[in-house]
PDB file of C-alpha atoms in Angstrom:
ATOM      1  CA  MET A1028     -13.356   6.482  11.585  1.00 51.00           C
ATOM      2  CA  ARG A1029     -13.416   3.044   9.781  1.00 54.00           C
ATOM      3  CA  ARG A1030     -12.873   5.124   6.490  1.00 56.00           C
ATOM      4  CA  TYR A1031      -9.458   6.630   7.148  1.00 55.00           C
ATOM      5  CA  LEU A1032      -7.752   3.952  10.073  1.00 61.00           C
ATOM      6  CA  SER A1033      -6.763   0.474  10.684  1.00 59.00           C
ATOM      7  CA  PRO A1034      -9.142  -1.311  12.338  1.00 65.00           C
ATOM      8  CA  LYS A1035      -6.748  -1.489  15.291  1.00 62.00           C
ATOM      9  CA  LEU A1036      -6.426   2.338  15.530  1.00 57.00           C
ATOM     10  CA  THR A1037     -10.248   2.514  14.812  1.00 62.00           C
ATOM     11  CA  GLU A1038     -10.828   0.075  17.735  1.00 64.00           C
ATOM     12  CA  GLU A1039      -8.335   1.819  20.173  1.00 61.00           C
ATOM     13  CA  ILE A1040      -9.894   5.217  19.625  1.00 55.00           C
ATOM     14  CA  LEU A1041     -13.650   4.289  19.833  1.00 62.00           C
ATOM     15  CA  MET A1042     -12.453   1.937  23.449  1.00 66.00           C
ATOM     16  CA  GLN A1043     -10.575   5.736  24.505  1.00 59.00           C
ATOM     17  CA  GLY A1044     -13.887   7.613  23.806  1.00 60.00           C
ATOM     18  CA  ARG A1045     -11.410  10.484  22.366  1.00 56.00           C
ATOM     19  CA  GLU A1046     -12.928  13.252  19.778  1.00 60.00           C
ATOM     20  CA  PHE A1047     -11.755  12.914  16.610  1.00 56.00           C
ATOM     21  CA  GLY A1048     -10.823  16.142  14.365  1.00 59.00           C
ATOM     22  CA  THR A1049     -13.150  18.430  16.067  1.00 68.00           C
ATOM     23  CA  GLU A1050     -10.167  21.543  16.339  1.00 79.00           C
ATOM     24  CA  PRO A1051      -7.961  22.070  13.995  1.00 87.00           C
ATOM     25  CA  ARG A1052      -4.071  21.624  14.760  1.00 88.00           C
ATOM     26  CA  ARG A1053      -0.579  22.171  14.021  1.00 93.00           C
ATOM     27  CA  LYS A1054       1.401  18.957  14.123  1.00 93.00           C
ATOM     28  CA  LEU A1055       4.910  17.738  12.415  1.00 95.00           C
ATOM     29  CA  MET A1056       3.973  14.550  10.428  1.00 94.00           C
ATOM     30  CA  THR A1057       4.745  12.760   7.416  1.00 95.00           C
ATOM     31  CA  VAL A1058       2.488  12.892   4.034  1.00 95.00           C
ATOM     32  CA  VAL A1059       2.654  10.636   1.688  1.00 95.00           C
ATOM     33  CA  PHE A1060       1.568  11.010  -1.871  1.00 93.00           C
ATOM     34  CA  SER A1061       1.183   8.000  -4.666  1.00 94.00           C
ATOM     35  CA  ASP A1062      -0.235   7.551  -7.897  1.00 91.00           C
ATOM     36  CA  MET A1063      -0.569   4.870 -10.560  1.00 91.00           C
ATOM     37  CA  ARG A1064       2.234   5.658 -13.333  1.00 89.00           C
ATOM     38  CA  GLY A1065       0.684   4.461 -16.736  1.00 85.00           C
ATOM     39  CA  PHE A1066      -2.861   4.794 -15.657  1.00 85.00           C
ATOM     40  CA  SER A1067      -3.993   7.509 -18.107  1.00 84.00           C
ATOM     41  CA  SER A1068      -2.695   5.786 -21.391  1.00 83.00           C
ATOM     42  CA  LEU A1069      -4.403   2.630 -20.049  1.00 80.00           C
ATOM     43  CA  THR A1070      -7.718   4.279 -19.519  1.00 84.00           C
ATOM     44  CA  ASP A1071      -7.867   5.358 -23.158  1.00 85.00           C
ATOM     45  CA  ASN A1072      -7.648   1.198 -24.151  1.00 82.00           C
ATOM     46  CA  LEU A1073      -9.893  -0.098 -21.710  1.00 86.00           C
ATOM     47  CA  GLU A1074     -13.338  -0.592 -20.631  1.00 89.00           C
ATOM     48  CA  PRO A1075     -14.867   1.427 -17.635  1.00 90.00           C
ATOM     49  CA  GLU A1076     -15.670  -1.940 -15.920  1.00 91.00           C
ATOM     50  CA  GLU A1077     -11.743  -3.171 -16.481  1.00 87.00           C
ATOM     51  CA  ILE A1078     -10.867   0.112 -14.914  1.00 89.00           C
ATOM     52  CA  PHE A1079     -12.921  -0.097 -11.770  1.00 91.00           C
ATOM     53  CA  GLN A1080     -11.276  -4.130 -12.080  1.00 89.00           C
ATOM     54  CA  ILE A1081      -7.883  -2.565 -11.864  1.00 90.00           C
ATOM     55  CA  LEU A1082      -8.623   0.214  -9.401  1.00 93.00           C
ATOM     56  CA  ASN A1083     -10.401  -2.067  -6.874  1.00 94.00           C
ATOM     57  CA  GLN A1084      -7.695  -4.590  -6.779  1.00 93.00           C
ATOM     58  CA  TYR A1085      -5.064  -1.810  -6.873  1.00 94.00           C
ATOM     59  CA  HIS A1086      -7.105   0.309  -3.722  1.00 95.00           C
ATOM     60  CA  SER A1087      -7.649  -3.088  -1.735  1.00 94.00           C
ATOM     61  CA  GLU A1088      -3.814  -4.015  -1.896  1.00 96.00           C
ATOM     62  CA  MET A1089      -2.236  -0.239  -1.109  1.00 96.00           C
ATOM     63  CA  VAL A1090      -5.045   0.229   1.953  1.00 94.00           C
ATOM     64  CA  THR A1091      -3.817  -3.224   3.214  1.00 94.00           C
ATOM     65  CA  ILE A1092      -0.447  -1.779   3.366  1.00 96.00           C
ATOM     66  CA  ILE A1093      -1.231   1.681   4.763  1.00 95.00           C
ATOM     67  CA  HIS A1094      -2.951  -0.107   7.562  1.00 91.00           C
ATOM     68  CA  ARG A1095      -0.135  -2.525   8.060  1.00 94.00           C
ATOM     69  CA  HIS A1096       1.895   0.564   8.803  1.00 95.00           C
ATOM     70  CA  ASP A1097      -0.354   2.286  10.935  1.00 90.00           C
ATOM     71  CA  GLY A1098      -0.994   5.205   8.351  1.00 93.00           C
ATOM     72  CA  THR A1099      -4.282   7.431   8.116  1.00 89.00           C
ATOM     73  CA  LEU A1100      -5.669   6.690   4.410  1.00 90.00           C
ATOM     74  CA  ASN A1101      -6.438  10.224   4.156  1.00 88.00           C
ATOM     75  CA  LYS A1102      -7.875  10.554   0.117  1.00 90.00           C
ATOM     76  CA  ILE A1103      -8.525   8.319  -2.926  1.00 91.00           C
ATOM     77  CA  ILE A1104      -8.736  10.506  -6.188  1.00 90.00           C
ATOM     78  CA  GLY A1105      -9.022   8.077  -8.839  1.00 90.00           C
ATOM     79  CA  ASP A1106      -5.463   6.266  -8.890  1.00 92.00           C
ATOM     80  CA  GLY A1107      -4.225   8.805  -6.768  1.00 93.00           C
ATOM     81  CA  LEU A1108      -3.834   8.094  -2.717  1.00 95.00           C
ATOM     82  CA  LEU A1109      -2.923  10.793   0.032  1.00 94.00           C
ATOM     83  CA  ILE A1110      -1.791   9.212   3.422  1.00 94.00           C
ATOM     84  CA  PHE A1111      -0.728  10.757   6.411  1.00 94.00           C
ATOM     85  CA  PHE A1112       1.597   9.593   9.599  1.00 94.00           C
ATOM     86  CA  GLY A1113       1.692  10.632  12.931  1.00 91.00           C
ATOM     87  CA  ASP A1114      -1.765  11.094  13.682  1.00 86.00           C
ATOM     88  CA  PRO A1115      -4.600  10.182  14.933  1.00 79.00           C
ATOM     89  CA  PHE A1116      -1.841   8.902  17.437  1.00 78.00           C
ATOM     90  CA  ALA A1117       1.481  10.278  17.664  1.00 84.00           C
ATOM     91  CA  VAL A1118       4.407   8.369  16.412  1.00 89.00           C
ATOM     92  CA  GLU A1119       8.285   9.547  17.031  1.00 92.00           C
ATOM     93  CA  ASP A1120       9.225   7.470  13.822  1.00 96.00           C
ATOM     94  CA  HIS A1121       6.503   8.833  11.209  1.00 96.00           C
ATOM     95  CA  ALA A1122       8.471   9.145   8.422  1.00 96.00           C
ATOM     96  CA  GLU A1123      10.384   5.919   8.901  1.00 97.00           C
ATOM     97  CA  ARG A1124       7.116   3.910   8.804  1.00 97.00           C
ATOM     98  CA  ALA A1125       6.363   6.390   5.578  1.00 96.00           C
ATOM     99  CA  VAL A1126       9.564   4.774   3.671  1.00 97.00           C
ATOM    100  CA  ARG A1127       8.907   1.249   4.687  1.00 98.00           C
ATOM    101  CA  MET A1128       5.216   1.728   3.281  1.00 97.00           C
ATOM    102  CA  ALA A1129       6.563   3.124  -0.282  1.00 97.00           C
ATOM    103  CA  VAL A1130       8.635   0.066  -0.140  1.00 97.00           C
ATOM    104  CA  ASP A1131       6.094  -2.541   0.437  1.00 97.00           C
ATOM    105  CA  MET A1132       3.635  -0.495  -1.998  1.00 97.00           C
ATOM    106  CA  GLN A1133       6.310  -0.830  -4.509  1.00 95.00           C
ATOM    107  CA  ARG A1134       6.750  -4.487  -3.944  1.00 95.00           C
ATOM    108  CA  GLU A1135       3.147  -5.091  -4.554  1.00 95.00           C
ATOM    109  CA  VAL A1136       2.972  -3.019  -7.539  1.00 93.00           C
ATOM    110  CA  ALA A1137       5.909  -5.318  -8.678  1.00 91.00           C
ATOM    111  CA  GLN A1138       3.830  -8.489  -8.254  1.00 92.00           C
ATOM    112  CA  LEU A1139       0.534  -6.718  -9.875  1.00 91.00           C
ATOM    113  CA  GLN A1140       2.172  -5.585 -12.985  1.00 87.00           C
ATOM    114  CA  ASN A1141       2.507  -9.456 -13.736  1.00 85.00           C
ATOM    115  CA  GLU A1142      -1.257  -9.843 -13.594  1.00 83.00           C
ATOM    116  CA  TRP A1143      -2.306  -6.533 -15.274  1.00 83.00           C
ATOM    117  CA  GLN A1144       0.134  -7.218 -18.205  1.00 80.00           C
ATOM    118  CA  THR A1145      -2.735  -8.733 -20.250  1.00 80.00           C
ATOM    119  CA  PHE A1146      -3.829  -4.945 -20.588  1.00 78.00           C
ATOM    120  CA  GLY A1147      -1.234  -4.041 -22.733  1.00 76.00           C
ATOM    121  CA  GLN A1148       0.480  -1.154 -20.889  1.00 76.00           C
ATOM    122  CA  PRO A1149       2.830  -1.468 -18.268  1.00 80.00           C
ATOM    123  CA  ILE A1150       1.515   0.307 -14.700  1.00 83.00           C
ATOM    124  CA  GLY A1151       3.757   1.343 -11.960  1.00 87.00           C
ATOM    125  CA  VAL A1152       3.515   3.847  -8.624  1.00 91.00           C
ATOM    126  CA  GLY A1153       4.929   7.072  -8.295  1.00 92.00           C
ATOM    127  CA  ILE A1154       5.436   7.919  -4.087  1.00 94.00           C
ATOM    128  CA  GLY A1155       6.698  11.072  -2.628  1.00 92.00           C
ATOM    129  CA  ILE A1156       7.210  11.287   1.042  1.00 93.00           C
ATOM    130  CA  ASN A1157       7.118  15.230   2.544  1.00 92.00           C
ATOM    131  CA  THR A1158       7.871  15.773   6.654  1.00 93.00           C
ATOM    132  CA  GLY A1159       6.831  18.870   8.010  1.00 93.00           C
ATOM    133  CA  PHE A1160       4.308  20.814  10.007  1.00 94.00           C
ATOM    134  CA  VAL A1161       0.593  20.656   8.197  1.00 93.00           C
ATOM    135  CA  THR A1162      -2.412  21.561   9.895  1.00 93.00           C
ATOM    136  CA  LEU A1163      -5.090  18.873  10.626  1.00 90.00           C
ATOM    137  CA  GLY A1164      -8.702  18.442  11.545  1.00 86.00           C
ATOM    138  CA  SER A1165     -12.161  18.175   9.865  1.00 83.00           C
ATOM    139  CA  ILE A1166     -13.367  20.276   7.080  1.00 85.00           C
ATOM    140  CA  GLY A1167     -16.228  20.672   5.434  1.00 84.00           C
ATOM    141  CA  SER A1168     -20.383  21.389   6.327  1.00 85.00           C
ATOM    142  CA  ASP A1169     -23.066  19.722   8.957  1.00 82.00           C
ATOM    143  CA  HIS A1170     -23.853  17.492   6.159  1.00 82.00           C
ATOM    144  CA  PHE A1171     -20.238  16.253   5.159  1.00 84.00           C
ATOM    145  CA  LYS A1172     -16.847  16.491   6.710  1.00 77.00           C
ATOM    146  CA  ASP A1173     -13.623  15.432   5.875  1.00 79.00           C
ATOM    147  CA  TYR A1174     -10.529  14.894   8.334  1.00 79.00           C
ATOM    148  CA  THR A1175      -7.647  15.825   6.209  1.00 84.00           C
ATOM    149  CA  VAL A1176      -4.060  17.715   6.529  1.00 89.00           C
ATOM    150  CA  ILE A1177      -3.538  21.133   4.617  1.00 88.00           C
ATOM    151  CA  GLY A1178      -0.539  23.578   4.268  1.00 85.00           C
ATOM    152  CA  THR A1179       2.791  24.029   2.361  1.00 81.00           C
ATOM    153  CA  GLN A1180       3.986  20.455   3.046  1.00 76.00           C
ATOM    154  CA  VAL A1181       0.814  18.924   2.072  1.00 79.00           C
ATOM    155  CA  LEU A1182       1.117  21.508  -1.506  1.00 65.00           C
ATOM    156  CA  ALA A1183       5.036  21.111  -1.648  1.00 50.00           C
ATOM    157  CA  PRO A1184       6.434  19.230  -4.719  1.00 48.00           C
ATOM    158  CA  PRO A1185       8.104  15.744  -2.724  1.00 48.00           C
ATOM    159  CA  THR A1186      10.669  14.147  -3.951  1.00 49.00           C
ATOM    160  CA  ALA A1187       8.775  11.198  -6.222  1.00 49.00           C
ATOM    161  CA  ILE A1188      10.223   7.203  -5.912  1.00 50.00           C
ATOM    162  CA  GLY A1189       8.971   4.898  -8.566  1.00 51.00           C
ATOM    163  CA  VAL A1190       8.282   1.415  -9.845  1.00 48.00           C
ATOM    164  CA  GLY A1191       7.513   1.087 -13.432  1.00 48.00           C
TER     165      GLY A1191
END
């Protein structure tokens, strides 16, 4: 659970003894997609160690922001993040939390750009936010399970906002 949730939410689930993602269920939630803009061009000119450095710094800052807004980090795929709001605890303001998080992410990337100027390529962030009904639960095998969301709202192209 600690892989997906903020320490605050993880502790709350563990204290309640709740099952986590055992049965798929349909729920109105907000899904957020983000990726670094200009990252692919940047990787052509950097050593793998430098790419790891940038990604680790970026992910560290973004995960802190996600947890601050009680989002659930679903996946990290390279420079891309999939986040959702509204589970494992229902919140009425899931879309608002997602937007506030996105604004904070943009501000942080604007700060990081100052440090990353030495790499010679501007890096920004693109963020898409989509609210609708999704199905969520654990998918996988007995050896590896992934707690995730699926459905057309996850696949639908969201309106992207970006910095950089």
